[in-house]
PDB file of C-alpha atoms in Angstrom:
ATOM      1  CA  UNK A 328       0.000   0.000   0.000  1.00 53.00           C
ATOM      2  CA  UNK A 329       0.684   3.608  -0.109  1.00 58.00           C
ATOM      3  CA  UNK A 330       2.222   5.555   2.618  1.00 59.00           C
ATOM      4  CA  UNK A 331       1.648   9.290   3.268  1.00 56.00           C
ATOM      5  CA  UNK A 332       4.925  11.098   3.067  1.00 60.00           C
ATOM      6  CA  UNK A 333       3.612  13.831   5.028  1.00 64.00           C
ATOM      7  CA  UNK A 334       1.710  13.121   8.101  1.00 64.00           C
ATOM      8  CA  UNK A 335      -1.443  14.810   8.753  1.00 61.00           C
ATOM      9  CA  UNK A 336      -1.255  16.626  11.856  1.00 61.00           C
ATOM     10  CA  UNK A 337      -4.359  15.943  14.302  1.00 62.00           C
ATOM     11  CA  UNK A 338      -4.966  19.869  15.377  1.00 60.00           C
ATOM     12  CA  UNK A 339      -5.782  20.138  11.504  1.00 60.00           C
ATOM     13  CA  UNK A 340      -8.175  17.586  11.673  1.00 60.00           C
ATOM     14  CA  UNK A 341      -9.679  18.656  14.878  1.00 57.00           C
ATOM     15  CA  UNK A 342     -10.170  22.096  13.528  1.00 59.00           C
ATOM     16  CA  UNK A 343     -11.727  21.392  10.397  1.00 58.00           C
ATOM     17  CA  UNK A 344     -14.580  19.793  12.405  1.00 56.00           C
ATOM     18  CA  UNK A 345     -15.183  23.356  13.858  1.00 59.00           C
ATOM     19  CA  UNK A 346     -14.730  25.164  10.730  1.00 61.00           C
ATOM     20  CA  UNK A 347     -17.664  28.186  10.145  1.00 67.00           C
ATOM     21  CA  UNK A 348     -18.078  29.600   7.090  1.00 70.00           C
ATOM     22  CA  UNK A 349     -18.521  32.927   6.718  1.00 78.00           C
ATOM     23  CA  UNK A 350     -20.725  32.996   3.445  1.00 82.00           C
ATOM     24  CA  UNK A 351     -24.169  32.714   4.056  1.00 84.00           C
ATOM     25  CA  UNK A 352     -26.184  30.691   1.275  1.00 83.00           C
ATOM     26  CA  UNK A 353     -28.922  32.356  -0.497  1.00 89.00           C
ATOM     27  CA  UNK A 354     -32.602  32.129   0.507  1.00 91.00           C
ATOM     28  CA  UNK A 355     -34.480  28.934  -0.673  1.00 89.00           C
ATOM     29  CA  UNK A 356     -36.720  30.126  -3.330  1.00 91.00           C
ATOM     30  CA  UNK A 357     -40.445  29.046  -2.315  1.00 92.00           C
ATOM     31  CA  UNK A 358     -42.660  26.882  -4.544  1.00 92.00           C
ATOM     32  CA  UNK A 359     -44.925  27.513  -6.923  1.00 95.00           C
ATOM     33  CA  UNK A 360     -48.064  26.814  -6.255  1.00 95.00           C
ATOM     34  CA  UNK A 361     -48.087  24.894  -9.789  1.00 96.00           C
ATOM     35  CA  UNK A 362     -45.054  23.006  -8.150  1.00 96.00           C
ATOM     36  CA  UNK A 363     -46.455  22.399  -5.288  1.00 96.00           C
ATOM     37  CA  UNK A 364     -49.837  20.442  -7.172  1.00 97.00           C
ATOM     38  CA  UNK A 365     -47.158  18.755  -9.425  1.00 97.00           C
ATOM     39  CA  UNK A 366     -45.563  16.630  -6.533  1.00 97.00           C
ATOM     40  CA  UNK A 367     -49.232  15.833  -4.345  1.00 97.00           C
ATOM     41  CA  UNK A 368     -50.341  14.487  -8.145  1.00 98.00           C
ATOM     42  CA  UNK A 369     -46.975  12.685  -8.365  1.00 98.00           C
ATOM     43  CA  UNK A 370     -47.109  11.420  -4.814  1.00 97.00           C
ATOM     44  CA  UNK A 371     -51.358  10.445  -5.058  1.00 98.00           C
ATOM     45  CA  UNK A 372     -50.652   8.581  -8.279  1.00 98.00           C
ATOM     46  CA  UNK A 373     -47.359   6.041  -6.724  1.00 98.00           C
ATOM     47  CA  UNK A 374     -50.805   5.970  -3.554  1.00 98.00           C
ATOM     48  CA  UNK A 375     -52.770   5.025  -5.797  1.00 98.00           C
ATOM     49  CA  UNK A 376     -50.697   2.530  -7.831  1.00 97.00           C
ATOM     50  CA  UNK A 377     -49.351   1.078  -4.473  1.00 96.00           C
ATOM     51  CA  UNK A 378     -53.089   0.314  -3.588  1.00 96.00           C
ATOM     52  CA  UNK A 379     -54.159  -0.689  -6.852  1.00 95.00           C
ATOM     53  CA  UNK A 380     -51.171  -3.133  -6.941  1.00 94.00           C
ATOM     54  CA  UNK A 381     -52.481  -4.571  -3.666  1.00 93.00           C
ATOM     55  CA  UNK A 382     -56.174  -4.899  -4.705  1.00 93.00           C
ATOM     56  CA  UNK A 383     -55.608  -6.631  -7.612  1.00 92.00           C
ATOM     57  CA  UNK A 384     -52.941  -9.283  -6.054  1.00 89.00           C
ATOM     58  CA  UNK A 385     -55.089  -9.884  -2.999  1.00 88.00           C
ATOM     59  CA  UNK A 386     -57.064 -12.520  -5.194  1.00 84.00           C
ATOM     60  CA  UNK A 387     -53.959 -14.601  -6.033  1.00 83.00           C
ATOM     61  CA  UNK A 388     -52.198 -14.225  -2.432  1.00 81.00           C
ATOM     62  CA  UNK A 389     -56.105 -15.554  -0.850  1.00 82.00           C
ATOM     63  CA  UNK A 390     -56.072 -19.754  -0.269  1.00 81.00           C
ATOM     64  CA  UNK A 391     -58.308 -21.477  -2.039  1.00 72.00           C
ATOM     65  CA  UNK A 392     -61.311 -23.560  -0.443  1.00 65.00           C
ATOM     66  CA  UNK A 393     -61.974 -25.846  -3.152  1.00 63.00           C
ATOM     67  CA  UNK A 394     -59.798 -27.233  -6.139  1.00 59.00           C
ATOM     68  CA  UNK A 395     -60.982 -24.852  -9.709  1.00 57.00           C
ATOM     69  CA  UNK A 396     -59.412 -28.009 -11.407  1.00 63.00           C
ATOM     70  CA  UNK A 397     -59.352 -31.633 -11.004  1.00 64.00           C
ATOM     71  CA  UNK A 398     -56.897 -33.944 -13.264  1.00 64.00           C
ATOM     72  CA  UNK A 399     -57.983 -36.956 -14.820  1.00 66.00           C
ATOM     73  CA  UNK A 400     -55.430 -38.387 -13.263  1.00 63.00           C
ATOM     74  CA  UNK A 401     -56.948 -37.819 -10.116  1.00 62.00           C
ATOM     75  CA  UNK A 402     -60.476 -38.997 -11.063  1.00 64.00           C
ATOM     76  CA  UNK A 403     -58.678 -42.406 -12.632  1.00 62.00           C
ATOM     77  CA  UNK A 404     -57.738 -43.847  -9.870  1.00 57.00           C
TER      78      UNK A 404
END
């Protein structure tokens, strides 16, 4: 492996953990209100397909009571 030539003193490290900047980001713009309906539609349709999903596989996940099909096999005993 690779060895560091120049060790990294700890104070530097210690320091950088405490570093402040003195720049202050700009303001967050707000949303639109057109933005806004954008992601509840987004969000209400993956709802809706994560429902839909369920409703429609509840059918194949449910036991059955009584066999749809018998063999022939079975009846030819």
């Amino acid at each position: 492996m690779f060895r560091r030539r120049e060790p990294v003193p700890f104070a530097f490290i210690a320091e950088a953990d405490r570093f402040r900047s003195n720049v202050t980001p700009p303001p967050r713009e707000r949303t639109s209100a057109r933005e806004r309906a954008g992601r509840w539609l987004i969000g209400l349709t993956v709802v809706a397909g994560l429902v839909g999903s369920v409703l429609l596989g509840m059918p194949a996940l449910s036991p059955d009571q009584t066999p749809a099909h018998e063999s022939q096999a079975s009846q030819n005993r």
